[in-house]
Amino acid sequence: MKRLLACFLALSLLTGCSAGKNADKKVKIGVTVYDSYDTFISELMTNFNADVTSRENITIETYNANKSQTSQNKQVEDMINDGCDVICVNLVDRTAPKKIIDLARKNNVPIIFFNRELVEEDLQQWEGLYYVGADAEESGVMEGEIAADACKQDGADKNGDGMIQYIVLEGEAGHQDAIVRTEKSVNTLIQDGLSVDKITSAIANWNRSQAQTKMAQYITQYGSSIELVLGNNDDMSLGAIDAYKAAEIDQSDWPVIVGIDGTKAGLQAVENHEMVGTVYNDQKGQATAMANLAYALATGGSLDDLGLTDGKYIWLPYQKVTQDNVSDYLSDMQ
Ligand code: GAL
């Protein structure tokens, strides 16, 4: 009994979260991501793995769904058969969680969905379903605020027509972050008193090289009339920067470029003055929240201090990053 208690205490101290009656049991966590080549997801997973492997008695099994929902469904089935106590799912198709929910309910294995938000009705289908992520609207508003501040500076309105001509590089069609960030960033610019004029927008699927290809076309087509590039994420804004560099356009002639995520490369671009700012999508906080929740669910621990909203959601706030604070974020990177 003494040994058990000591083990429980050591584990609680180590994990910083409440362990339940089965605190000494070996915990197996399964994870499947929609695409392990996505920069933000891969950085999030680096944090998650570091957090989980620093705890005792936990093993982790990770799969890449490689953008196939059918593969992901099969992976969840395999992880359940392998005895995973809880499974973290970064859905490929956020509108198609049915198969996974049915499997989870049938086998009584809790699921923590993350990053790609399913609709609330789906999350309500069974008590063992949770979501960890960030509020898309907040990121769009913050991106718009950073862009507005930069566009009010002398020289941003290059043709002096009193309007900001802009391009949006959008993430995947149908993704909550792409839809909401596009709408909110532009609305925030307008609410901040700027007159804006949309040149065009393009879907580049969160992807740096797709964004570079689109942007190269736009540079040829619209040249110096582009005054602002709003990327739905850092990788696409970095793709825009790649296009300006490849076109050998002097940096002083680039438009204002803003991103979202605060990936390592995104933060470096802010530090180098290539992007005016980004919005930090708290990869560390989300990883820790997932690890704490997974551990508590697997061991029957209390969920009371995990910051759950409506007993289902853990929301991590976004943060604005500009020249003023970028060094704090860079020094905190893995
Ligand atoms: C967003 C993130 C993107 C991409 C996407 C994948 O939250 O900003 O960079 O990772 O998730 O679902």
Short mmCIF file of C-alpha atoms and ligand atoms in Angstrom, two decimals:
data_model
loop_
_atom_site.label_atom_id
_atom_site.label_comp_id
_atom_site.label_asym_id
_atom_site.label_seq_id
_atom_site.Cartn_x
_atom_site.Cartn_y
_atom_site.Cartn_z
CA MET A 1 0.00 0.00 0.00
CA LYS A 2 2.82 2.37 0.98
CA ARG A 3 4.56 1.61 -2.29
CA LEU A 4 1.39 2.32 -4.21
CA LEU A 5 0.92 5.64 -2.48
CA ALA A 6 4.52 6.66 -3.13
CA CYS A 7 4.10 5.75 -6.76
CA PHE A 8 0.90 7.77 -6.98
CA LEU A 9 2.56 10.81 -5.40
CA ALA A 10 5.63 10.59 -7.62
CA LEU A 11 3.45 10.35 -10.67
CA SER A 12 1.25 13.28 -9.64
CA LEU A 13 4.28 15.46 -9.04
CA LEU A 14 5.85 14.41 -12.29
CA THR A 15 2.81 14.93 -14.46
CA GLY A 16 1.44 18.00 -12.75
CA CYS A 17 -2.04 16.68 -13.31
CA SER A 18 -4.51 14.70 -11.32
CA ALA A 19 -4.18 10.97 -11.68
CA GLY A 20 -7.05 8.71 -10.77
CA LYS A 21 -7.42 5.44 -9.01
CA ASN A 22 -5.41 3.67 -11.72
CA ALA A 23 -2.46 6.04 -11.50
CA ASP A 24 0.09 3.24 -11.47
CA LYS A 25 -1.26 1.52 -14.54
CA LYS A 26 0.58 1.64 -17.85
CA VAL A 27 -1.18 4.05 -20.14
CA LYS A 28 -1.21 3.76 -23.91
CA ILE A 29 -2.16 6.81 -25.95
CA GLY A 30 -2.88 6.61 -29.66
CA VAL A 31 -2.59 9.58 -32.02
CA THR A 32 -3.51 10.03 -35.66
CA VAL A 33 -2.80 13.25 -37.56
CA TYR A 34 -4.36 14.34 -40.85
CA ASP A 35 -0.95 15.01 -42.45
CA SER A 36 2.36 14.72 -40.66
CA TYR A 37 4.00 17.02 -43.24
CA ASP A 38 1.88 19.98 -42.11
CA THR A 39 4.33 22.30 -40.34
CA PHE A 40 2.08 23.41 -37.49
CA ILE A 41 0.86 19.87 -36.80
CA SER A 42 4.38 18.49 -36.81
CA GLU A 43 5.54 21.17 -34.34
CA LEU A 44 2.49 20.49 -32.16
CA MET A 45 3.33 16.77 -32.19
CA THR A 46 6.97 17.47 -31.25
CA ASN A 47 5.67 19.26 -28.15
CA PHE A 48 3.14 16.52 -27.42
CA ASN A 49 5.73 13.74 -27.71
CA ALA A 50 8.16 15.64 -25.48
CA ASP A 51 5.45 16.15 -22.87
CA VAL A 52 4.21 12.57 -22.92
CA THR A 53 7.63 10.94 -22.92
CA SER A 54 8.64 13.01 -19.89
CA ARG A 55 5.93 11.19 -17.91
CA GLU A 56 6.29 7.72 -16.48
CA ASN A 57 4.19 4.72 -17.42
CA ILE A 58 2.97 6.16 -20.72
CA THR A 59 3.57 4.86 -24.20
CA ILE A 60 2.43 6.53 -27.36
CA GLU A 61 1.52 5.16 -30.78
CA THR A 62 1.34 7.67 -33.66
CA TYR A 63 -0.09 7.39 -37.17
CA ASN A 64 -0.14 9.64 -40.21
CA ALA A 65 -3.51 9.50 -42.02
CA ASN A 66 -1.90 11.09 -45.04
CA LYS A 67 -5.07 13.03 -45.89
CA SER A 68 -7.25 9.92 -46.14
CA GLN A 69 -10.27 9.66 -43.83
CA THR A 70 -10.64 5.99 -44.72
CA SER A 71 -7.06 5.31 -43.58
CA GLN A 72 -7.66 7.30 -40.42
CA ASN A 73 -10.79 5.29 -39.55
CA LYS A 74 -8.76 2.10 -39.94
CA GLN A 75 -5.95 3.50 -37.81
CA VAL A 76 -8.39 4.25 -34.99
CA GLU A 77 -9.72 0.71 -35.23
CA ASP A 78 -6.15 -0.66 -35.06
CA MET A 79 -5.31 1.52 -32.07
CA ILE A 80 -8.41 0.29 -30.24
CA ASN A 81 -7.41 -3.31 -31.01
CA ASP A 82 -3.88 -2.53 -29.78
CA GLY A 83 -5.34 -1.57 -26.40
CA CYS A 84 -4.99 2.22 -26.51
CA ASP A 85 -6.71 3.75 -23.48
CA VAL A 86 -7.43 7.02 -25.20
CA ILE A 87 -6.99 8.22 -28.78
CA CYS A 88 -6.18 11.73 -30.02
CA VAL A 89 -7.61 12.40 -33.48
CA ASN A 90 -6.70 15.24 -35.84
CA LEU A 91 -9.55 14.55 -38.25
CA VAL A 92 -8.85 14.49 -41.97
CA ASP A 93 -12.43 15.47 -42.79
CA ARG A 94 -13.91 17.36 -39.89
CA THR A 95 -17.41 16.69 -41.22
CA ALA A 96 -16.92 12.91 -41.19
CA PRO A 97 -16.19 11.74 -37.63
CA LYS A 98 -19.10 9.23 -37.52
CA LYS A 99 -17.12 6.03 -38.00
CA ILE A 100 -14.60 7.05 -35.34
CA ILE A 101 -17.31 8.08 -32.88
CA ASP A 102 -19.14 4.77 -33.39
CA LEU A 103 -15.93 2.78 -32.82
CA ALA A 104 -15.07 4.79 -29.71
CA ARG A 105 -18.51 4.42 -28.17
CA LYS A 106 -18.74 0.70 -28.95
CA ASN A 107 -15.34 0.01 -27.35
CA ASN A 108 -15.61 2.65 -24.62
CA VAL A 109 -12.38 4.40 -25.61
CA PRO A 110 -12.42 8.20 -25.15
CA ILE A 111 -11.40 10.39 -28.09
CA ILE A 112 -9.70 13.76 -27.93
CA PHE A 113 -10.22 15.51 -31.25
CA PHE A 114 -7.79 18.34 -31.85
CA ASN A 115 -7.03 21.23 -34.23
CA ARG A 116 -9.69 20.38 -36.84
CA GLU A 117 -12.94 21.20 -35.12
CA LEU A 118 -15.94 18.97 -35.68
CA VAL A 119 -19.43 20.41 -35.34
CA GLU A 120 -20.86 20.57 -31.83
CA GLU A 121 -23.67 18.07 -32.56
CA ASP A 122 -21.04 15.44 -33.37
CA LEU A 123 -19.06 16.15 -30.21
CA GLN A 124 -22.26 15.78 -28.18
CA GLN A 125 -22.95 12.31 -29.53
CA TRP A 126 -21.16 10.53 -26.71
CA GLU A 127 -19.81 11.56 -23.31
CA GLY A 128 -16.29 10.29 -24.06
CA LEU A 129 -15.61 12.87 -26.79
CA TYR A 130 -13.50 16.03 -26.28
CA TYR A 131 -11.93 18.79 -28.36
CA VAL A 132 -8.68 20.68 -27.80
CA GLY A 133 -7.94 23.68 -29.98
CA ALA A 134 -8.11 27.43 -30.44
CA ASP A 135 -10.87 29.83 -31.45
CA ALA A 136 -10.54 30.57 -35.17
CA GLU A 137 -12.31 33.93 -34.84
CA GLU A 138 -9.76 35.21 -32.34
CA SER A 139 -6.88 34.47 -34.74
CA GLY A 140 -8.59 36.28 -37.63
CA VAL A 141 -9.25 39.37 -35.53
CA MET A 142 -5.65 39.46 -34.26
CA GLU A 143 -4.23 39.05 -37.76
CA GLY A 144 -6.46 41.91 -38.93
CA GLU A 145 -5.25 44.11 -36.05
CA ILE A 146 -1.58 43.45 -36.82
CA ALA A 147 -2.21 44.13 -40.52
CA ALA A 148 -4.17 47.32 -39.77
CA ASP A 149 -1.36 48.74 -37.63
CA ALA A 150 1.18 48.02 -40.37
CA CYS A 151 -1.04 49.38 -43.16
CA LYS A 152 -1.43 52.69 -41.33
CA GLN A 153 2.32 53.27 -41.52
CA ASP A 154 3.75 55.61 -44.17
CA GLY A 155 4.45 53.84 -47.43
CA ALA A 156 2.07 50.90 -46.99
CA ASP A 157 -0.43 52.43 -49.43
CA LYS A 158 2.11 52.30 -52.24
CA ASN A 159 -0.03 53.86 -54.97
CA GLY A 160 -1.46 56.47 -52.59
CA ASP A 161 -5.09 55.81 -53.59
CA GLY A 162 -6.30 55.76 -49.97
CA MET A 163 -7.07 52.03 -50.16
CA ILE A 164 -5.14 48.91 -49.32
CA GLN A 165 -5.08 46.43 -52.21
CA TYR A 166 -4.84 42.94 -50.71
CA ILE A 167 -4.55 39.24 -51.48
CA VAL A 168 -5.64 36.41 -49.18
CA LEU A 169 -3.86 33.04 -49.21
CA GLU A 170 -6.38 30.59 -47.85
CA GLY A 171 -6.04 27.21 -46.17
CA GLU A 172 -8.12 24.16 -47.12
CA ALA A 173 -11.65 24.71 -48.39
CA GLY A 174 -14.11 23.89 -45.63
CA HIS A 175 -11.60 24.13 -42.75
CA GLN A 176 -12.96 26.23 -39.89
CA ASP A 177 -9.70 28.18 -39.56
CA ALA A 178 -9.57 29.05 -43.25
CA ILE A 179 -13.17 30.24 -43.48
CA VAL A 180 -13.21 32.24 -40.27
CA ARG A 181 -9.70 33.72 -40.47
CA THR A 182 -10.32 35.05 -43.98
CA GLU A 183 -13.58 36.71 -42.98
CA LYS A 184 -12.46 38.10 -39.63
CA SER A 185 -9.07 39.44 -40.71
CA VAL A 186 -10.62 41.48 -43.51
CA ASN A 187 -13.55 42.67 -41.35
CA THR A 188 -11.12 43.79 -38.67
CA LEU A 189 -9.18 45.89 -41.17
CA ILE A 190 -12.40 47.60 -42.18
CA GLN A 191 -13.51 48.10 -38.58
CA ASP A 192 -10.12 49.64 -37.86
CA GLY A 193 -10.97 52.33 -40.38
CA LEU A 194 -9.06 51.15 -43.43
CA SER A 195 -10.50 51.14 -46.93
CA VAL A 196 -9.62 47.85 -48.54
CA ASP A 197 -9.76 46.56 -52.05
CA LYS A 198 -9.50 42.81 -52.67
CA ILE A 199 -7.30 41.91 -55.62
CA THR A 200 -7.86 38.18 -55.38
CA SER A 201 -7.66 35.15 -53.10
CA ALA A 202 -6.33 31.66 -53.63
CA ILE A 203 -6.59 28.35 -51.83
CA ALA A 204 -3.11 27.06 -51.07
CA ASN A 205 -4.04 24.33 -48.54
CA TRP A 206 -1.77 25.59 -45.72
CA ASN A 207 1.14 24.76 -47.99
CA ARG A 208 4.26 26.86 -48.56
CA SER A 209 5.10 25.74 -52.08
CA GLN A 210 1.49 25.94 -53.30
CA ALA A 211 1.37 29.50 -51.94
CA GLN A 212 4.66 30.37 -53.64
CA THR A 213 3.31 29.15 -56.99
CA LYS A 214 0.10 31.20 -56.66
CA MET A 215 1.96 34.27 -55.47
CA ALA A 216 4.48 34.06 -58.31
CA GLN A 217 1.53 34.28 -60.74
CA TYR A 218 0.07 37.25 -58.88
CA ILE A 219 3.38 39.10 -58.82
CA THR A 220 3.53 38.75 -62.60
CA GLN A 221 -0.10 39.74 -62.97
CA TYR A 222 -0.50 42.53 -60.40
CA GLY A 223 3.09 43.61 -59.66
CA SER A 224 3.49 46.51 -57.30
CA SER A 225 -0.24 47.04 -56.85
CA ILE A 226 -0.21 44.31 -54.17
CA GLU A 227 -0.03 46.16 -50.84
CA LEU A 228 -1.00 43.48 -48.32
CA VAL A 229 -0.83 39.67 -48.16
CA LEU A 230 -2.96 38.00 -45.50
CA GLY A 231 -1.94 34.36 -45.10
CA ASN A 232 -4.34 32.06 -43.27
CA ASN A 233 -1.14 30.54 -41.81
CA ASP A 234 2.59 31.22 -41.62
CA ASP A 235 3.60 28.61 -44.18
CA MET A 236 1.54 30.28 -46.91
CA SER A 237 2.87 33.74 -45.98
CA LEU A 238 6.37 32.27 -46.15
CA GLY A 239 5.47 30.94 -49.60
CA ALA A 240 4.59 34.51 -50.61
CA ILE A 241 7.98 35.68 -49.31
CA ASP A 242 9.68 32.88 -51.30
CA ALA A 243 7.94 34.20 -54.42
CA TYR A 244 9.14 37.77 -53.83
CA LYS A 245 12.67 36.50 -53.28
CA ALA A 246 12.56 34.31 -56.40
CA ALA A 247 11.33 37.31 -58.42
CA GLU A 248 14.32 39.24 -57.06
CA ILE A 249 12.14 42.08 -55.82
CA ASP A 250 13.86 44.27 -53.27
CA GLN A 251 12.44 43.78 -49.77
CA SER A 252 11.65 47.49 -49.50
CA ASP A 253 9.13 46.97 -52.33
CA TRP A 254 7.34 44.00 -50.76
CA PRO A 255 3.78 44.38 -49.49
CA VAL A 256 2.87 44.07 -45.81
CA ILE A 257 2.84 40.31 -45.12
CA VAL A 258 1.13 38.76 -42.06
CA GLY A 259 0.71 35.14 -40.96
CA ILE A 260 -0.82 32.97 -38.27
CA ASP A 261 0.70 30.10 -36.21
CA GLY A 262 4.03 31.31 -34.88
CA THR A 263 5.85 28.29 -36.28
CA LYS A 264 9.61 28.44 -35.93
CA ALA A 265 10.06 29.63 -39.52
CA GLY A 266 7.19 32.09 -39.11
CA LEU A 267 8.72 33.62 -36.00
CA GLN A 268 12.10 33.86 -37.72
CA ALA A 269 10.46 35.73 -40.61
CA VAL A 270 9.01 38.22 -38.11
CA GLU A 271 12.40 38.59 -36.46
CA ASN A 272 14.00 39.24 -39.89
CA HIS A 273 11.36 41.90 -40.71
CA GLU A 274 10.07 39.82 -43.62
CA MET A 275 6.61 39.44 -42.02
CA VAL A 276 5.23 42.30 -39.93
CA GLY A 277 3.74 39.83 -37.48
CA THR A 278 2.03 36.54 -36.81
CA VAL A 279 -0.55 35.17 -34.39
CA TYR A 280 0.74 32.48 -32.06
CA ASN A 281 -1.34 29.31 -32.24
CA ASP A 282 -0.34 27.90 -28.87
CA GLN A 283 1.32 24.63 -29.92
CA LYS A 284 2.83 24.13 -26.47
CA GLY A 285 -0.38 24.84 -24.57
CA GLN A 286 -2.44 22.61 -26.86
CA ALA A 287 0.07 19.77 -26.52
CA THR A 288 0.07 20.00 -22.72
CA ALA A 289 -3.73 20.23 -22.58
CA MET A 290 -4.02 17.11 -24.73
CA ALA A 291 -1.47 15.22 -22.66
CA ASN A 292 -3.10 16.17 -19.35
CA LEU A 293 -6.57 15.28 -20.59
CA ALA A 294 -5.42 11.99 -22.14
CA TYR A 295 -3.64 11.01 -18.95
CA ALA A 296 -6.59 11.88 -16.71
CA LEU A 297 -9.03 10.01 -18.96
CA ALA A 298 -6.81 6.94 -19.14
CA THR A 299 -6.28 6.76 -15.39
CA GLY A 300 -9.76 7.77 -14.27
CA GLY A 301 -8.39 11.03 -12.86
CA SER A 302 -10.32 14.20 -12.15
CA LEU A 303 -10.99 16.55 -15.07
CA ASP A 304 -11.79 19.42 -12.70
CA ASP A 305 -8.60 21.44 -13.08
CA LEU A 306 -8.04 20.92 -16.79
CA GLY A 307 -9.86 24.06 -17.94
CA LEU A 308 -12.74 22.31 -19.69
CA THR A 309 -15.56 24.44 -21.11
CA ASP A 310 -18.99 22.76 -21.16
CA GLY A 311 -17.22 19.60 -20.00
CA LYS A 312 -16.01 18.99 -23.58
CA TYR A 313 -13.69 21.70 -24.91
CA ILE A 314 -10.27 22.99 -23.96
CA TRP A 315 -9.58 26.32 -25.69
CA LEU A 316 -6.10 27.81 -25.78
CA PRO A 317 -5.93 31.55 -26.51
CA TYR A 318 -4.05 32.98 -29.51
CA GLN A 319 -1.41 35.67 -28.96
CA LYS A 320 -0.22 38.51 -31.19
CA VAL A 321 3.46 38.40 -32.16
CA THR A 322 5.31 41.38 -33.63
CA GLN A 323 8.84 42.77 -33.56
CA ASP A 324 8.20 43.83 -29.95
CA ASN A 325 7.82 40.34 -28.48
CA VAL A 326 9.04 37.86 -31.11
CA SER A 327 12.25 37.08 -29.23
CA ASP A 328 10.23 35.77 -26.24
CA TYR A 329 8.49 33.25 -28.52
CA LEU A 330 11.64 32.21 -30.35
CA SER A 331 13.51 31.52 -27.14
CA ASP A 332 10.61 29.32 -26.00
CA MET A 333 10.69 27.08 -29.12
CA GLN A 334 11.75 23.42 -28.91
C1 GAL B 1 -4.44 25.40 -38.47
C2 GAL B 1 -3.03 25.90 -38.68
C3 GAL B 1 -2.56 25.52 -40.06
C4 GAL B 1 -2.73 24.03 -40.30
C5 GAL B 1 -4.14 23.61 -39.98
C6 GAL B 1 -4.28 22.10 -40.11
O1 GAL B 1 -4.87 25.67 -37.17
O2 GAL B 1 -3.03 27.28 -38.54
O3 GAL B 1 -1.21 25.89 -40.24
O4 GAL B 1 -1.83 23.36 -39.48
O5 GAL B 1 -4.50 23.99 -38.67
O6 GAL B 1 -5.52 21.66 -39.70
#
